[in-house]
Amino acid sequence: MLELKDIKKYYHVGDTTTKALDGVSVSFRRQEFVAILGASGSGKTTMLNVIGGLDNYDSGDMIIDGKSTKTFKESDWDAYRNNSIGFVFQSYNLISHLGIIDNVELGMTLSGVAKEEKRQKAEEALTRVGLADHMHKKPNQLSGGQMQRVAIARALANDPDILLCDEPTGALDTETSVQIMNLIQELSQEKLVIMVTHNPNLANQYADRIIEFSDGRILNDSHPHKESEKSDQFILKRTKMRFVTALKLSFNNLKTKKGRTFLTAFASSIGIISIGIVLSLSSGFQAQIDRTQTETMAKFPITISQVATDATANSDRALGSEKGTFPKSQTVTAKISDQDRAQHTNKIDQNYIDYIENIDPKLSNNIGYTRLVGMNLLGNVGGEVKPVTFSAAASSEDSGAAMSSAVSSMTGVGVSTFPTQLDNKSGENFLQDNYRLLDGSYPKNATDVVLIVDANNNTNINSLKNLGFDVKDGEKIDFSQIVGTSFKLIHNNDYYTELPTGNFIPNNDYQAMYDNANDDTLTISGILRVKSDSTMNLLAPGIAYSDQLTSQIVEENQNSAIVEAQKNSDTSVMTNQALTSEQKDAVLAQLGGSSIPSSIMIYPNNFKNKEEILTYLDNYNDGKKKADKILYTDLAGTMTELTGGLMDAITYVLVAFAGISLVTSMIMIGIITYTSVIERTKEIGVLKALGARKKDITRVFDAETCILGVGSGILGVLIAWGATFPINILLYNLTDLKDVAQLNPVHAIILIVVSTVLTMLGGHIPAKMAAKKDAAIALRAE
Ligand code: ADP
Ligand code: MG
């Protein structure tokens, strides 16, 4: 069934050539026990390896079942070894990290035999060699003889046609040798057994046929055979190792060196740890920024004032800031500065107000309007009724005079209005969100006004003076003196008297006006202080009232006599001064004759909604002429864009640095895999002897790096996650920020995948090297 024709195999080392096989021609019967005898170095092992397809011959031909092997491809040899050959070595060559049954099953595992069948065949083989009671042990729990029995069982399990034994008793004592020889002899009743030995006694006692070998040639053949010409009857079943099998092999191998595996995984996880920490910090900071944006920045309103700056214009350059050319000309050029050029007048009209009113309350339920409406206010100052004002502007000493007071009350300088709640269901309240109540109560009605103080409880001295409080700079006033103070708001018709000339003058019987039942009573309901510095600019220190109050005043006064008269006159009805149309609009607004606000403040409910509101506002300008466009100011937006970009930049830099350690880990894994390849050389040989393909060997080591990669990824992520706790405690103590470091689960998964892919890449080259290893050399390795 097997015929060697003039097989030659030479080894060239340096200048010397060793003729390991020097023209061997011999044929074997389908069933016989052949012993090959010869001195050490005569080429016995080489011949066995050639017959077994572990080593390639240089010239000649080997014919198996009528098929020449000259044209055999690598995969044919793999399949041949797996299907037709069983190897038994002097040094057993069991894979020590696999159990006995797994060792025996390995060949069948490679050829994809089903689990039950595999187990059954393995148990049969082990029973056959007399190891039924030791099946569940590990190789290192057996004696030498028992290990050789396992090796024989492994060779038998896949039911090969040829059993090749290379000095199977060479490492055993006489008694055990006899047992093994009996077993082999028994097997030779059904198979072709070729056994190499240098012990002539054993050969003579057991073998049917003895071939004597010397210097790569056959000296003598005791029972030659002539193979008859046969047609090709050779059938092969291809081998293929599944990745799961490779994983199992590698996992078992790694289990035997737990300490080293853990250290390797730990060392290579350092890159993952650093990236994990950087990512969790940056996404934590980003989340913190986002939260601040939503909570605080969104509290900054989008402002639409009568005068805005066109952000699209180049407004940086003031006159004189340009680079000089120092011309010699005798002329002066008149020029508008870029700043002025960028100034844009918003024509806020009822149309636009309606557009604003249509903003979905889900996006913003706080819209504030500032109207330049004057207030006819009277206060009881120390028992005497006097005109007072909410203005924070400094007034001259004779502020008691009716006229000047009336005028200054019109200017409304430094008075803040806060938005009225449109939708109380949302639970959002501008004042309660941003201001802490120090005394009294939050305003309940339009006629409730509040005193705003800054974070140091300071307020504008003019506001207090203008209300009739007699205070000096730095003087402290009890809350109780302020809260509950009330004023009378006089209607235009009660406040102004029309003279026969058609002019209007304020009345001077303050007490009578004060007692008029028509009056509204305004009360300082409470003292409010900013909650944090971020809301500082929203309401200026001093008196603040709701925009509801201003619209109420407009409602009450827009049809008053003075307003009607002023509407029909191009001169001031009070001073007879000529008015331009803009000046007339301003005077009318101050008298409460116009409901068009001077500025609009839109407070978005949250940061995301703000974007939608801005889009809504932009839509208004679509297709409008430049002069008709309404521009808004979004202070919070400019700030957040800045911080967002900065955070990203910092993250990239840190991740890049951390990435370097990842590459280091990758190189390290490569080295570790390389060491593992060296260590497992024998195993590679055994796997090949059992029919493993190059791919399968690569797979075994890829599986090992895969396990290491996943392991180090998970370890790295766990450590990074664990590190976020002390980091958060530290950051909390340093900055008062809570739970900054947060490892995003998506990042964690990505990191594990990255770790796996990188380590597999790093280990793949050594894995390829392992696959290329010469099986014959691998098996000779010690
Ligand atoms: P035996 O098994 O009879 O002791 P071998 O078949 O192992 O002999 O070796 C036959 C000859 O080939 C020896 O001289 C050995 O040194 C040489 N040889 C075997 N393998 C190699 C190799 N990989 N490189 C060089 N020489 C080798
Ligand atoms: Mg040998």
Tab-separated table of N, CA, C and O in Angstrom, residues 303-309 343-349 370-372 582 585-586 589 594 596-600 629-631 633:
chain	number	residue	atom	x	y	z
A	303	THR	N	-31.505	88.431	23.376
A	303	THR	CA	-31.990	89.804	23.504
A	303	THR	C	-32.193	90.446	22.143
A	303	THR	O	-31.336	90.314	21.263
A	304	ILE	N	-33.309	91.096	21.990
A	304	ILE	CA	-33.559	91.856	20.769
A	304	ILE	C	-33.767	93.304	21.194
A	304	ILE	O	-34.757	93.626	21.855
A	305	SER	N	-32.778	94.150	20.892
A	305	SER	CA	-32.867	95.557	21.288
A	305	SER	C	-33.111	96.403	20.059
A	305	SER	O	-32.990	95.919	18.935
A	306	GLN	N	-33.446	97.678	20.311
A	306	GLN	CA	-33.677	98.547	19.156
A	306	GLN	C	-32.402	98.770	18.370
A	306	GLN	O	-32.428	98.909	17.169
A	307	VAL	N	-31.261	98.757	19.107
A	307	VAL	CA	-29.995	98.890	18.409
A	307	VAL	C	-29.198	97.609	18.611
A	307	VAL	O	-28.990	97.172	19.730
A	308	ALA	N	-28.783	96.995	17.499
A	308	ALA	CA	-28.028	95.746	17.598
A	308	ALA	C	-26.761	95.862	16.783
A	308	ALA	O	-26.600	96.789	15.990
A	309	THR	N	-25.855	94.914	17.018
A	309	THR	CA	-24.633	94.894	16.228
A	309	THR	C	-24.734	93.758	15.225
A	309	THR	O	-25.087	92.641	15.572
A	343	GLN	N	-23.545	98.845	13.126
A	343	GLN	CA	-24.726	99.084	13.942
A	343	GLN	C	-26.004	98.959	13.132
A	343	GLN	O	-26.092	99.424	12.005
A	344	HIS	N	-26.955	98.270	13.734
A	344	HIS	CA	-28.178	97.972	12.999
A	344	HIS	C	-29.365	98.374	13.848
A	344	HIS	O	-29.424	98.082	15.039
A	345	THR	N	-30.310	99.086	13.246
A	345	THR	CA	-31.509	99.474	13.982
A	345	THR	C	-32.606	98.453	13.711
A	345	THR	O	-32.956	98.196	12.556
A	346	ASN	N	-33.069	97.827	14.773
A	346	ASN	CA	-34.156	96.860	14.637
A	346	ASN	C	-35.482	97.601	14.656
A	346	ASN	O	-35.782	98.328	15.595
A	347	LYS	N	-36.271	97.413	13.600
A	347	LYS	CA	-37.584	98.059	13.571
A	347	LYS	C	-38.596	97.108	14.200
A	347	LYS	O	-39.263	96.336	13.517
A	348	ILE	N	-38.643	97.129	15.554
A	348	ILE	CA	-39.582	96.253	16.243
A	348	ILE	C	-40.983	96.844	16.099
A	348	ILE	O	-41.213	97.976	16.495
A	349	ASP	N	-41.895	96.093	15.486
A	349	ASP	CA	-43.269	96.572	15.346
A	349	ASP	C	-44.253	95.493	15.819
A	349	ASP	O	-43.839	94.412	16.217
A	370	THR	N	-39.204	95.051	27.615
A	370	THR	CA	-38.889	96.286	28.313
A	370	THR	C	-39.521	97.429	27.557
A	370	THR	O	-39.332	97.560	26.353
A	371	ARG	N	-40.309	98.205	28.278
A	371	ARG	CA	-40.924	99.366	27.634
A	371	ARG	C	-40.358	100.600	28.317
A	371	ARG	O	-40.161	100.619	29.526
A	372	LEU	N	-40.090	101.620	27.544
A	372	LEU	CA	-39.528	102.840	28.121
A	372	LEU	C	-40.651	103.702	28.671
A	372	LEU	O	-40.746	104.882	28.405
A	582	GLU	N	-38.750	110.485	15.551
A	582	GLU	CA	-38.208	109.527	16.532
A	582	GLU	C	-38.383	110.041	17.954
A	582	GLU	O	-38.739	109.297	18.853
A	585	ASP	N	-41.918	109.537	18.975
A	585	ASP	CA	-42.173	108.135	19.362
A	585	ASP	C	-41.691	107.886	20.779
A	585	ASP	O	-42.348	107.218	21.576
A	586	ALA	N	-40.475	108.435	21.097
A	586	ALA	CA	-39.900	108.210	22.417
A	586	ALA	C	-40.764	108.853	23.498
A	586	ALA	O	-41.037	108.250	24.536
A	589	ALA	N	-43.833	106.843	23.965
A	589	ALA	CA	-43.554	105.613	24.695
A	589	ALA	C	-43.435	105.902	26.184
A	589	ALA	O	-43.954	105.165	27.027
A	594	SER	N	-47.509	103.935	23.806
A	594	SER	CA	-47.128	102.939	22.794
A	594	SER	C	-46.857	101.608	23.492
A	594	SER	O	-46.230	101.565	24.545
A	596	ILE	N	-45.280	99.176	21.956
A	596	ILE	CA	-44.112	98.523	21.346
A	596	ILE	C	-42.943	98.573	22.335
A	596	ILE	O	-42.572	99.645	22.797
A	597	PRO	N	-42.389	97.437	22.670
A	597	PRO	CA	-41.296	97.423	23.647
A	597	PRO	C	-39.987	97.926	23.038
A	597	PRO	O	-39.807	97.873	21.831
A	598	SER	N	-39.098	98.412	23.877
A	598	SER	CA	-37.794	98.844	23.389
A	598	SER	C	-36.845	97.654	23.284
A	598	SER	O	-35.928	97.662	22.496
A	599	SER	N	-37.070	96.642	24.094
A	599	SER	CA	-36.285	95.425	23.897
A	599	SER	C	-37.071	94.205	24.359
A	599	SER	O	-37.980	94.318	25.182
A	600	ILE	N	-36.688	93.085	23.780
A	600	ILE	CA	-37.377	91.824	24.066
A	600	ILE	C	-36.334	90.838	24.567
A	600	ILE	O	-35.242	90.754	24.003
A	629	LYS	N	-34.368	93.615	8.544
A	629	LYS	CA	-34.038	92.439	9.359
A	629	LYS	C	-33.999	92.802	10.822
A	629	LYS	O	-33.678	93.936	11.184
A	630	ILE	N	-34.335	91.834	11.654
A	630	ILE	CA	-34.264	92.042	13.101
A	630	ILE	C	-33.147	91.159	13.634
A	630	ILE	O	-33.188	89.934	13.482
A	631	LEU	N	-32.127	91.791	14.211
A	631	LEU	CA	-30.975	91.035	14.704
A	631	LEU	C	-31.080	90.837	16.209
A	631	LEU	O	-31.571	91.708	16.926
A	633	THR	N	-29.112	89.266	19.951
A	633	THR	CA	-27.816	89.045	20.595
A	633	THR	C	-27.936	87.783	21.436
A	633	THR	O	-28.895	87.639	22.198
